[in-house]
């Protein structure tokens, strides 16, 4: 039961990250391949502040998420106006820098030996992990709701305009670079928040957690589910992490001799799924939502037509 | 003296990177997307060398040639089976990169499922330690260096001095115009993917013989290859050569003066800096 709660909590973290990536890439068109870097700053920031400086957990999470947002803003000033491929390489490099620094700065992070332990909040309650699962579900629910609202807001329309044609949006007087930077910083800060919330889940932090595989898992889920659909992230995580890491690992009868092959087989399947989806259904399982157009407003009547009726 | 050491060590260590960066650049230039699955071309080169050298018992130097040619053939097969149909369907550059990540996962974990995740070792030829201008190197390193720069020179000549290179540059710059001038895009693309695959495979053989052969070896160098390529300027084979050599020397220099892990951080920061101030042509 505890293991199932852990897996479900981890799945919620993946959904949250994929949802934020949906805002960054699906709505705004920024190919952020440094997801694990921003998540990792939240994770390790929380861990270091909590263990080494004995901050209260909530304060540690908030400070670490803020740090993630600030660094994301800095990076966005440097590279966000470059081509998509340059942004992709720069964010990937950023994540590599974060994971290397976690190994080298031993006096803070304890290096490869690992940093711990970070307990759940409400430590005196018996089902504290279930409560934490509930908190995560609340946070992820708010993220999904907020990005649905965002899409239909003025800001969301500016974001879609930037994704489709940035020069055109700029020529209509929209401040495209500020919009991109602020949205990128806020969403990366929220990735840091999810990282901070992951710290009590993992309890013991090791640099291995910051491997780029997390970034790719989130990308695969988002592309599979539908990058421009508000529920695409959730759908994609169900179809990848939910199916393979929860259903197969928990319930499928795998003979022990082959148990070690399962993770490799899973990643092989991810690769095949990704190729198939991009070749045959590039918008993902759910496709793209059209913008909601308000059709209930009555058509404006022309004044002279009104006169003619009289 | 420190600088001279750094240049020497850097050149030795950069030799596989030079080939990888040149092969990666060719595909980037021709088709306009970053092919992450190029990592697997490098890995397959090393595994093919294991096949010819360890399993079939060929001498290491004899195993280099078939490993290289088969890597090229594999690169062409992946292009024909996956990337060409995707390009024909009009998949955009960012989606092409995601597609290549998928191909990379498929090939890498398919390889692990087929041959297992263990690290393997090539049967090295007899190692002799040599003194060269006061600095030590093994005969293998020197031979690799010579071969790599011979290959790099050959590639350079193909791109800038032959009809094939001209056709490739024509296709990359203006696809319609090149086709209207009678260039067969299919034949040129196959040739370029073959050459790029050979370069990647050879890079894998040398990084495999310097250390060990693992399923992740290509993946571990693809980030630095990507950054070298972008900084060099998209499609500049000349630039990729220079940038890879500079990156190798820089890494060696920082490793000599500080901890090895910091060299990676400094190198990555330098790349982000170059990207910021120089930018890259929007693809």
Coordinates of C-alpha atoms in Angstrom, one line a residue:
Chain A
X1 CA 0.0 0.0 0.0
X2 CA 2.8 2.4 0.9
X3 CA 4.5 1.6 -2.4
X4 CA 1.3 2.3 -4.3
X5 CA 0.9 5.6 -2.6
X6 CA 4.5 6.5 -3.4
X7 CA 4.0 5.6 -7.1
X8 CA 0.8 7.6 -7.3
X9 CA 2.5 10.6 -5.7
X10 CA 5.4 10.3 -8.2
X11 CA 2.8 10.1 -11.0
X12 CA 1.2 13.3 -9.8
X13 CA 4.6 15.0 -9.9
X14 CA 5.1 13.8 -13.5
X15 CA 1.6 15.1 -14.4
X16 CA 2.4 18.5 -12.8
X17 CA 5.7 18.8 -14.7
X18 CA 4.1 17.7 -18.0
X19 CA 1.3 20.3 -17.4
X20 CA 3.8 23.1 -16.9
X21 CA 5.7 21.9 -20.0
X22 CA 2.3 22.1 -21.9
X23 CA 2.2 25.8 -21.0
X24 CA 5.8 26.3 -22.0
X25 CA 5.9 24.3 -25.2
X26 CA 2.2 23.6 -26.2
X27 CA 1.0 27.2 -25.6
X28 CA 4.1 29.3 -25.9
X29 CA 6.4 27.3 -28.1
X30 CA 9.5 27.2 -25.8
X31 CA 11.2 23.8 -26.1
X32 CA 12.5 23.5 -22.5
X33 CA 14.7 20.4 -22.3
X34 CA 16.0 21.4 -18.9
X35 CA 12.9 20.3 -16.9
X36 CA 15.0 18.1 -14.6
X37 CA 17.3 21.1 -13.9
X38 CA 14.5 23.3 -12.6
X39 CA 12.8 20.5 -10.8
X40 CA 16.2 19.5 -9.3
X41 CA 16.9 23.0 -8.0
X42 CA 13.6 22.8 -6.1
X43 CA 14.4 19.3 -4.9
X44 CA 18.0 19.9 -3.8
X45 CA 17.3 23.5 -2.7
X46 CA 14.7 22.2 -0.3
X47 CA 16.9 19.3 0.8
X48 CA 19.9 21.6 1.6
X49 CA 17.9 24.3 3.4
X50 CA 16.0 21.7 5.4
X51 CA 18.9 19.4 6.4
X52 CA 21.9 21.7 6.5
X53 CA 20.2 25.0 7.6
X54 CA 17.2 23.5 9.5
X55 CA 14.6 25.7 7.7
X56 CA 11.0 24.6 8.2
X57 CA 9.9 22.5 5.3
X58 CA 7.4 24.9 3.9
X59 CA 9.8 27.8 4.0
X60 CA 12.5 25.7 2.4
X61 CA 10.2 24.7 -0.5
X62 CA 9.2 28.3 -1.1
X63 CA 12.8 29.6 -1.1
X64 CA 13.9 26.8 -3.4
X65 CA 11.1 27.4 -5.8
X66 CA 11.9 31.1 -5.8
X67 CA 15.5 30.3 -6.6
X68 CA 14.4 28.1 -9.5
X69 CA 12.3 31.0 -10.9
X70 CA 15.1 33.5 -10.5
X71 CA 17.6 31.2 -12.3
X72 CA 15.0 30.5 -15.0
X73 CA 14.6 34.3 -15.5
X74 CA 18.4 34.7 -15.8
X75 CA 18.6 31.9 -18.4
X76 CA 15.6 33.3 -20.3
X77 CA 17.3 36.7 -20.6
X78 CA 20.4 34.9 -22.1
X79 CA 18.8 32.6 -24.6
X80 CA 15.0 33.0 -25.0
X81 CA 15.2 35.2 -28.0
X82 CA 17.3 32.7 -29.9
X83 CA 16.1 29.9 -32.3
X84 CA 14.2 27.0 -30.8
X85 CA 17.2 24.7 -31.3
X86 CA 19.5 27.0 -29.4
X87 CA 17.0 27.2 -26.5
X88 CA 16.7 23.4 -26.5
X89 CA 20.5 23.0 -26.3
X90 CA 20.9 25.7 -23.7
X91 CA 18.3 24.3 -21.4
X92 CA 19.7 20.8 -21.8
X93 CA 23.1 22.3 -20.8
X94 CA 21.6 24.1 -17.9
X95 CA 20.2 20.8 -16.5
X96 CA 23.7 19.2 -17.0
X97 CA 25.3 22.1 -15.0
X98 CA 22.8 21.6 -12.1
X99 CA 23.4 17.9 -11.9
X100 CA 27.2 18.3 -12.1
X101 CA 27.2 21.0 -9.4
X102 CA 25.2 18.8 -7.1
X103 CA 28.0 16.2 -7.3
X104 CA 30.9 18.7 -6.9
X105 CA 29.5 20.9 -4.1
X106 CA 29.9 18.2 -1.5
X107 CA 29.9 20.5 1.5
X108 CA 26.3 21.4 0.8
X109 CA 24.8 18.4 -1.0
X110 CA 27.0 15.6 0.4
X111 CA 27.8 14.6 -3.2
X112 CA 27.2 11.1 -4.4
X113 CA 26.8 9.9 -0.8
X114 CA 23.4 11.5 -0.7
X115 CA 21.5 14.0 1.5
X116 CA 18.9 13.0 4.0
X117 CA 16.6 12.5 5.5
X118 CA 13.6 14.8 4.7
X119 CA 10.5 13.6 6.5
X120 CA 6.9 14.2 5.6
X121 CA 5.1 17.1 7.2
X122 CA 2.6 16.1 9.9
X123 CA 5.2 13.5 11.0
X124 CA 3.1 12.4 14.0
X125 CA 0.2 11.1 11.9
X126 CA 0.1 7.5 10.8
X127 CA -1.2 8.0 7.3
X128 CA 1.0 11.0 6.6
X129 CA 2.0 9.8 3.2
X130 CA -1.7 9.6 2.1
X131 CA -2.2 13.1 3.4
X132 CA 0.8 14.2 1.3
X133 CA -0.7 12.5 -1.7
X134 CA -3.8 14.5 -1.2
X135 CA -1.7 17.8 -1.0
X136 CA 0.0 16.9 -4.3
X137 CA -3.3 16.1 -5.9
X138 CA -4.5 19.5 -4.8
X139 CA -1.5 21.3 -6.2
X140 CA -1.6 19.4 -9.5
X141 CA -5.4 20.0 -9.8
X142 CA -4.8 23.7 -9.3
X143 CA -2.2 23.6 -12.0
X144 CA -4.5 21.9 -14.5
X145 CA -7.4 24.3 -13.7
X146 CA -5.1 27.3 -13.9
X147 CA -3.7 26.4 -17.3
X148 CA -7.2 25.8 -18.6
X149 CA -8.2 29.3 -17.4
X150 CA -4.9 30.7 -18.8
X151 CA -5.7 29.4 -22.3
X152 CA -8.9 31.4 -22.5
X153 CA -7.4 34.5 -21.0
X154 CA -5.9 37.5 -22.7
X155 CA -2.4 36.3 -21.8
X156 CA -3.2 32.9 -23.2
X157 CA -4.1 34.4 -26.5
X158 CA -0.9 36.4 -26.6
X159 CA 1.0 33.2 -25.9
X160 CA -0.7 31.3 -28.8
X161 CA 0.0 34.3 -31.0
X162 CA 3.7 34.2 -30.0
X163 CA 3.9 30.5 -30.6
X164 CA 2.4 30.8 -34.1
X165 CA 4.1 34.0 -35.3
X166 CA 6.2 36.0 -32.9
X167 CA 7.0 38.9 -35.3
X168 CA 3.3 39.3 -36.0
X169 CA 2.4 39.4 -32.3
X170 CA 5.2 41.9 -31.7
X171 CA 4.0 44.1 -34.6
X172 CA 0.5 44.2 -33.0
X173 CA 2.1 45.9 -30.0
X174 CA 2.4 42.9 -27.7
X175 CA 5.5 42.8 -25.5
X176 CA 6.5 39.3 -26.6
X177 CA 9.9 39.1 -24.9
X178 CA 8.6 40.1 -21.5
X179 CA 5.6 37.7 -21.8
X180 CA 8.0 34.9 -22.7
X181 CA 10.5 35.6 -19.9
X182 CA 7.9 36.1 -17.2
X183 CA 5.9 33.0 -18.2
X184 CA 9.0 30.9 -18.5
X185 CA 10.3 32.1 -15.0
X186 CA 6.9 31.4 -13.3
X187 CA 6.4 28.0 -14.9
X188 CA 10.0 27.0 -14.1
X189 CA 9.5 28.2 -10.5
X190 CA 6.5 26.0 -10.3
X191 CA 8.6 23.1 -11.6
X192 CA 10.9 23.9 -8.7
X193 CA 7.8 23.8 -6.4
X194 CA 7.1 20.3 -7.6
X195 CA 10.7 19.5 -7.0
X196 CA 10.4 20.8 -3.4
X197 CA 7.3 18.7 -2.9
X198 CA 9.2 15.7 -4.3
X199 CA 11.9 16.0 -1.5
X200 CA 9.7 14.4 1.2
X201 CA 8.7 11.7 -1.3
X202 CA 12.3 10.6 -2.0
X203 CA 13.4 11.4 1.6
X204 CA 17.0 10.6 0.7
X205 CA 18.4 12.7 -2.2
X206 CA 21.1 11.3 -4.5
X207 CA 22.5 13.0 -7.7
X208 CA 21.2 10.1 -9.8
X209 CA 17.7 11.6 -9.4
X210 CA 18.8 14.5 -11.6
X211 CA 19.6 12.3 -14.7
X212 CA 18.1 13.7 -17.9
X213 CA 15.8 10.7 -18.1
X214 CA 13.2 12.6 -16.1
X215 CA 13.1 15.4 -18.8
X216 CA 12.6 12.8 -21.5
X217 CA 9.9 10.9 -19.6
X218 CA 8.0 14.2 -19.2
X219 CA 8.4 15.1 -22.9
X220 CA 7.4 11.7 -24.1
X221 CA 4.3 11.9 -21.9
X222 CA 3.3 15.3 -23.1
X223 CA 3.9 14.6 -26.8
X224 CA 2.0 11.3 -26.5
X225 CA -1.0 12.8 -24.7
X226 CA -1.2 15.9 -26.9
X227 CA 1.0 18.9 -26.3
X228 CA -1.6 21.6 -27.0
X229 CA -4.5 19.9 -25.2
X230 CA -5.1 20.9 -21.6
X231 CA -5.6 17.3 -20.5
X232 CA -2.8 16.0 -22.8
X233 CA -0.2 15.9 -20.0
X234 CA -2.4 13.9 -17.7
X235 CA -3.4 11.5 -20.5
X236 CA 0.2 11.0 -21.6
X237 CA 1.4 10.3 -18.0
X238 CA -1.3 7.7 -17.6
X239 CA -0.3 6.1 -20.8
X240 CA 3.4 6.0 -20.0
X241 CA 4.2 6.1 -16.2
X242 CA 0.8 4.9 -15.1
X243 CA 0.7 1.9 -17.5
X244 CA 4.4 0.8 -17.2
X245 CA 5.5 1.9 -13.8
X246 CA 2.3 1.2 -11.8
X247 CA 0.3 -1.4 -13.7
X248 CA 3.1 -3.5 -15.2
X249 CA 5.5 -3.3 -12.3
X250 CA 2.9 -4.0 -9.7
X251 CA 0.5 -6.4 -11.3
X252 CA 2.1 -8.0 -14.3
X253 CA 3.5 -11.5 -13.6
X254 CA 7.1 -11.1 -14.7
X255 CA 9.4 -14.1 -14.0
X256 CA 12.2 -13.0 -11.7
X257 CA 14.9 -13.8 -14.4
X258 CA 13.4 -11.1 -16.6
X259 CA 12.7 -8.5 -13.9
X260 CA 15.9 -6.6 -14.7
X261 CA 14.9 -6.3 -18.4
X262 CA 11.6 -4.6 -17.6
X263 CA 12.9 -1.0 -17.3
X264 CA 14.9 -1.4 -20.5
X265 CA 11.8 -2.8 -22.3
X266 CA 9.8 0.1 -20.9
X267 CA 12.1 2.7 -22.4
X268 CA 12.2 0.7 -25.7
X269 CA 8.4 0.9 -25.8
X270 CA 8.5 4.6 -25.0
X271 CA 10.8 5.1 -28.0
X272 CA 8.5 3.1 -30.3
X273 CA 5.4 4.9 -29.1
X274 CA 7.1 8.3 -29.6
X275 CA 8.1 7.4 -33.2
X276 CA 4.6 6.1 -34.0
X277 CA 2.8 9.1 -32.5
X278 CA 4.9 11.7 -34.3
X279 CA 4.6 9.8 -37.6
X280 CA 0.9 9.1 -37.5
X281 CA -0.7 11.5 -35.1
X282 CA 1.6 14.5 -34.4
X283 CA -0.9 16.4 -32.3
X284 CA -1.0 13.5 -29.7
X285 CA -3.8 11.2 -28.6
X286 CA -6.1 14.0 -27.6
X287 CA -5.3 16.4 -30.5
X288 CA -5.5 20.1 -30.2
X289 CA -8.3 22.1 -28.6
X290 CA -9.7 24.9 -30.7
X291 CA -9.8 28.2 -28.9
X292 CA -13.1 28.8 -27.2
X293 CA -15.0 31.4 -29.1
X294 CA -17.9 33.1 -27.4
X295 CA -20.8 32.4 -29.8
X296 CA -23.6 33.4 -27.5
X297 CA -23.2 37.2 -27.9
X298 CA -25.9 38.6 -30.2
X299 CA -24.6 39.9 -33.6
X300 CA -24.4 43.7 -33.5
X301 CA -27.2 45.4 -35.5
X302 CA -26.3 48.1 -37.9
X303 CA -27.9 51.4 -37.1
X304 CA -29.3 52.0 -40.6
X305 CA -30.8 48.5 -40.6
X306 CA -32.5 49.4 -37.4
X307 CA -33.8 52.6 -39.0
X308 CA -35.2 50.7 -41.9
X309 CA -37.3 48.6 -39.6
X310 CA -39.1 51.5 -38.2
Chain B
X1 CA 54.3 24.3 -20.8
X2 CA 50.9 23.8 -19.2
X3 CA 49.4 25.3 -22.3
X4 CA 51.3 22.9 -24.5
X5 CA 50.2 19.9 -22.4
X6 CA 46.7 21.1 -22.6
X7 CA 46.8 21.4 -26.4
X8 CA 48.4 17.9 -26.7
X9 CA 46.0 16.2 -24.4
X10 CA 43.1 18.1 -25.8
X11 CA 43.9 17.1 -29.3
X12 CA 44.2 13.4 -28.3
X13 CA 40.9 13.5 -26.4
X14 CA 39.1 15.6 -29.0
X15 CA 39.7 13.2 -31.8
X16 CA 36.5 11.2 -31.4
X17 CA 34.6 14.4 -30.8
X18 CA 35.8 16.0 -34.0
X19 CA 34.4 13.1 -36.0
X20 CA 31.1 13.1 -34.1
X21 CA 30.7 16.8 -34.5
X22 CA 31.4 16.7 -38.2
X23 CA 28.9 13.9 -38.9
X24 CA 26.3 15.5 -36.7
X25 CA 26.7 18.8 -38.6
X26 CA 26.3 17.2 -42.0
X27 CA 22.8 15.9 -41.1
X28 CA 21.9 19.2 -39.3
X29 CA 22.9 21.2 -42.4
X30 CA 21.2 19.0 -44.9
X31 CA 17.9 18.3 -43.1
X32 CA 17.7 21.2 -40.7
X33 CA 17.2 19.3 -37.5
X34 CA 19.4 18.0 -34.7
X35 CA 19.5 14.2 -34.9
X36 CA 19.8 13.0 -31.3
X37 CA 19.7 9.4 -32.7
X38 CA 23.2 10.2 -34.0
X39 CA 24.3 9.1 -30.5
X40 CA 23.3 5.6 -31.4
X41 CA 25.3 5.7 -34.6
X42 CA 28.3 6.3 -32.4
X43 CA 27.4 3.5 -30.0
X44 CA 26.6 1.0 -32.9
X45 CA 30.1 1.8 -34.3
X46 CA 31.7 0.6 -31.1
X47 CA 29.5 -2.5 -30.9
X48 CA 30.2 -3.3 -34.5
X49 CA 33.9 -3.1 -33.6
X50 CA 33.2 -5.6 -30.8
X51 CA 31.5 -7.8 -33.3
X52 CA 34.4 -7.8 -35.8
X53 CA 37.3 -7.5 -33.3
X54 CA 36.2 -9.7 -30.4
X55 CA 33.5 -12.1 -31.7
X56 CA 34.9 -12.6 -35.2
X57 CA 38.6 -12.2 -34.1
X58 CA 39.8 -9.7 -36.7
X59 CA 42.8 -7.5 -35.8
X60 CA 41.7 -4.2 -34.3
X61 CA 42.9 -2.1 -37.3
X62 CA 41.2 -4.5 -39.7
X63 CA 38.0 -4.2 -37.8
X64 CA 37.9 -0.4 -38.1
X65 CA 36.9 -0.5 -41.8
X66 CA 33.8 -2.8 -41.7
X67 CA 32.6 -1.2 -38.5
X68 CA 32.7 2.2 -40.1
X69 CA 30.9 1.0 -43.3
X70 CA 28.2 -0.9 -41.4
X71 CA 27.6 2.2 -39.2
X72 CA 27.1 4.2 -42.4
X73 CA 24.7 1.6 -43.7
X74 CA 22.7 1.6 -40.4
X75 CA 22.5 5.4 -40.6
X76 CA 21.1 5.2 -44.1
X77 CA 18.6 2.5 -43.0
X78 CA 17.3 4.7 -40.2
X79 CA 17.0 7.7 -42.5
X80 CA 15.1 5.7 -45.1
X81 CA 12.8 3.9 -42.6
X82 CA 12.0 6.8 -40.3
X83 CA 13.4 10.3 -41.0
X84 CA 12.7 10.6 -44.7
X85 CA 9.0 9.6 -44.3
X86 CA 8.8 12.1 -41.4
X87 CA 10.4 14.9 -43.4
X88 CA 8.0 14.1 -46.3
X89 CA 5.1 14.5 -43.9
X90 CA 6.3 18.0 -43.0
X91 CA 7.1 17.4 -39.4
X92 CA 8.6 20.6 -37.9
X93 CA 12.2 21.0 -36.6
X94 CA 11.4 20.7 -32.9
X95 CA 9.1 17.6 -33.5
X96 CA 11.9 16.1 -35.6
X97 CA 14.2 16.4 -32.5
X98 CA 11.6 14.7 -30.3
X99 CA 11.2 12.0 -33.0
X100 CA 15.0 11.5 -33.0
X101 CA 14.8 11.1 -29.2
X102 CA 12.3 8.4 -29.8
X103 CA 14.5 6.7 -32.4
X104 CA 17.4 7.0 -30.0
X105 CA 15.5 5.3 -27.2
X106 CA 14.3 2.6 -29.5
X107 CA 17.8 1.8 -30.8
X108 CA 19.6 2.1 -27.4
X109 CA 17.2 -0.1 -25.4
X110 CA 16.7 -2.4 -28.3
X111 CA 20.5 -2.9 -28.2
X112 CA 20.5 -3.5 -24.5
X113 CA 17.6 -6.0 -24.8
X114 CA 19.6 -7.8 -27.6
X115 CA 23.2 -7.9 -26.2
X116 CA 22.8 -6.9 -22.5
X117 CA 23.8 -3.9 -20.5
X118 CA 27.4 -5.0 -19.6
X119 CA 30.4 -3.0 -20.4
X120 CA 32.6 -4.6 -23.1
X121 CA 36.3 -4.2 -24.0
X122 CA 37.9 -4.3 -27.4
X123 CA 41.1 -6.3 -27.9
X124 CA 43.5 -3.5 -28.3
X125 CA 46.6 -3.9 -30.4
X126 CA 49.9 -3.9 -28.7
X127 CA 50.4 -0.7 -26.7
X128 CA 53.7 1.0 -26.9
X129 CA 54.4 4.2 -24.9
X130 CA 56.1 6.8 -26.9
X131 CA 57.8 10.1 -26.3
X132 CA 56.9 12.8 -28.6
X133 CA 58.3 16.3 -28.2
X134 CA 58.8 15.7 -24.5
X135 CA 55.2 14.4 -24.0
X136 CA 54.0 10.9 -23.6
X137 CA 51.3 9.1 -25.7
X138 CA 50.6 5.6 -26.7
X139 CA 51.0 4.5 -30.3
X140 CA 47.3 3.8 -30.4
X141 CA 46.5 7.4 -29.5
X142 CA 48.8 8.8 -32.1
X143 CA 47.4 6.5 -34.8
X144 CA 43.9 7.5 -33.8
X145 CA 44.9 11.1 -34.0
X146 CA 46.4 10.7 -37.5
X147 CA 43.4 8.7 -38.8
X148 CA 40.9 11.1 -37.3
X149 CA 42.5 14.1 -38.9
X150 CA 42.9 12.2 -42.2
X151 CA 39.1 11.4 -42.1
X152 CA 38.4 15.0 -41.1
X153 CA 40.4 16.2 -44.1
X154 CA 38.7 13.8 -46.4
X155 CA 35.2 15.0 -45.2
X156 CA 36.3 18.6 -45.6
X157 CA 37.4 17.9 -49.1
X158 CA 34.2 16.1 -50.0
X159 CA 32.1 19.0 -48.7
X160 CA 34.0 21.9 -50.2
X161 CA 35.6 20.4 -53.3
X162 CA 33.4 17.7 -54.9
X163 CA 30.1 17.6 -56.8
X164 CA 28.4 15.8 -54.0
X165 CA 29.4 18.5 -51.5
X166 CA 28.1 21.2 -53.8
X167 CA 24.8 19.3 -54.3
X168 CA 24.5 19.0 -50.5
X169 CA 25.1 22.7 -50.0
X170 CA 22.6 23.5 -52.7
X171 CA 19.9 21.3 -51.2
X172 CA 20.4 22.7 -47.7
X173 CA 20.2 26.3 -48.9
X174 CA 17.3 26.1 -51.3
X175 CA 15.6 22.8 -51.8
X176 CA 13.3 23.7 -54.7
X177 CA 16.0 25.5 -56.6
X178 CA 18.4 22.6 -56.2
X179 CA 15.8 20.2 -57.5
X180 CA 15.0 22.5 -60.4
X181 CA 18.7 22.5 -61.3
X182 CA 18.6 18.7 -61.7
X183 CA 20.0 17.6 -58.3
X184 CA 18.5 14.3 -57.2
X185 CA 17.7 15.0 -53.5
X186 CA 17.2 11.3 -52.7
X187 CA 20.6 10.2 -53.9
X188 CA 22.5 13.1 -52.3
X189 CA 20.7 12.6 -49.0
X190 CA 21.5 8.9 -48.9
X191 CA 25.1 9.7 -49.6
X192 CA 25.3 12.3 -46.9
X193 CA 23.6 10.1 -44.3
X194 CA 26.1 7.3 -45.2
X195 CA 29.1 9.6 -44.8
X196 CA 27.8 11.0 -41.5
X197 CA 27.1 7.5 -40.3
X198 CA 30.7 6.5 -41.2
X199 CA 32.1 9.4 -39.2
X200 CA 29.9 8.6 -36.2
X201 CA 30.8 5.0 -36.3
X202 CA 34.5 5.7 -36.5
X203 CA 34.2 8.1 -33.6
X204 CA 32.5 5.3 -31.6
X205 CA 35.3 2.8 -32.4
X206 CA 37.9 5.2 -31.1
X207 CA 36.1 6.3 -28.0
X208 CA 35.5 2.5 -27.4
X209 CA 39.1 1.6 -27.7
X210 CA 40.3 4.4 -25.5
X211 CA 37.9 3.4 -22.6
X212 CA 35.2 0.8 -22.8
X213 CA 32.1 0.0 -24.9
X214 CA 28.8 0.7 -23.2
X215 CA 25.3 1.2 -24.4
X216 CA 25.3 4.8 -23.1
X217 CA 28.6 5.9 -24.7
X218 CA 27.0 7.8 -27.6
X219 CA 24.4 9.3 -25.4
X220 CA 27.1 10.6 -23.1
X221 CA 28.8 12.7 -25.8
X222 CA 25.7 13.8 -27.7
X223 CA 25.1 16.9 -25.6
X224 CA 28.6 18.2 -26.1
X225 CA 28.4 17.3 -29.8
X226 CA 25.1 19.3 -30.1
X227 CA 26.6 22.3 -28.4
X228 CA 29.8 22.2 -30.4
X229 CA 27.6 22.1 -33.6
X230 CA 25.4 24.9 -32.6
X231 CA 28.2 27.2 -31.5
X232 CA 30.1 26.4 -34.7
X233 CA 27.3 27.7 -36.8
X234 CA 24.8 25.4 -38.3
X235 CA 26.1 23.5 -41.3
X236 CA 29.6 24.8 -41.1
X237 CA 31.8 21.7 -41.3
X238 CA 34.8 23.9 -41.0
X239 CA 33.3 25.5 -37.9
X240 CA 32.5 22.1 -36.4
X241 CA 36.1 21.0 -36.8
X242 CA 37.5 24.1 -35.1
X243 CA 34.9 24.2 -32.3
X244 CA 35.4 20.5 -31.5
X245 CA 39.2 21.0 -31.3
X246 CA 38.8 24.1 -29.2
X247 CA 36.3 22.3 -26.9
X248 CA 38.8 19.4 -26.4
X249 CA 41.7 21.7 -25.6
X250 CA 39.6 23.8 -23.3
X251 CA 38.4 20.7 -21.4
X252 CA 42.0 19.5 -21.1
X253 CA 43.2 22.9 -19.9
X254 CA 40.5 23.3 -17.2
X255 CA 41.0 19.7 -16.1
X256 CA 44.8 20.4 -15.6
X257 CA 44.2 23.5 -13.5
X258 CA 41.1 22.4 -11.5
X259 CA 38.9 19.5 -10.7
X260 CA 37.8 17.5 -13.8
X261 CA 34.1 17.9 -13.1
X262 CA 34.4 21.7 -13.1
X263 CA 35.7 21.6 -16.6
X264 CA 32.3 20.3 -17.7
X265 CA 30.5 23.2 -15.9
X266 CA 32.8 25.8 -17.3
X267 CA 32.5 24.4 -20.8
X268 CA 28.7 24.3 -20.6
X269 CA 28.6 27.9 -19.3
X270 CA 30.9 29.0 -22.1
X271 CA 28.5 27.4 -24.6
X272 CA 25.5 29.2 -23.1
X273 CA 27.5 32.4 -23.3
X274 CA 28.5 31.9 -26.9
X275 CA 24.8 31.1 -27.8
X276 CA 23.7 34.3 -26.1
X277 CA 26.1 36.6 -27.9
X278 CA 26.4 34.9 -31.2
X279 CA 23.0 33.2 -31.5
X280 CA 22.2 30.7 -34.1
X281 CA 20.4 30.9 -37.4
X282 CA 16.7 30.1 -36.9
X283 CA 16.1 26.8 -38.6

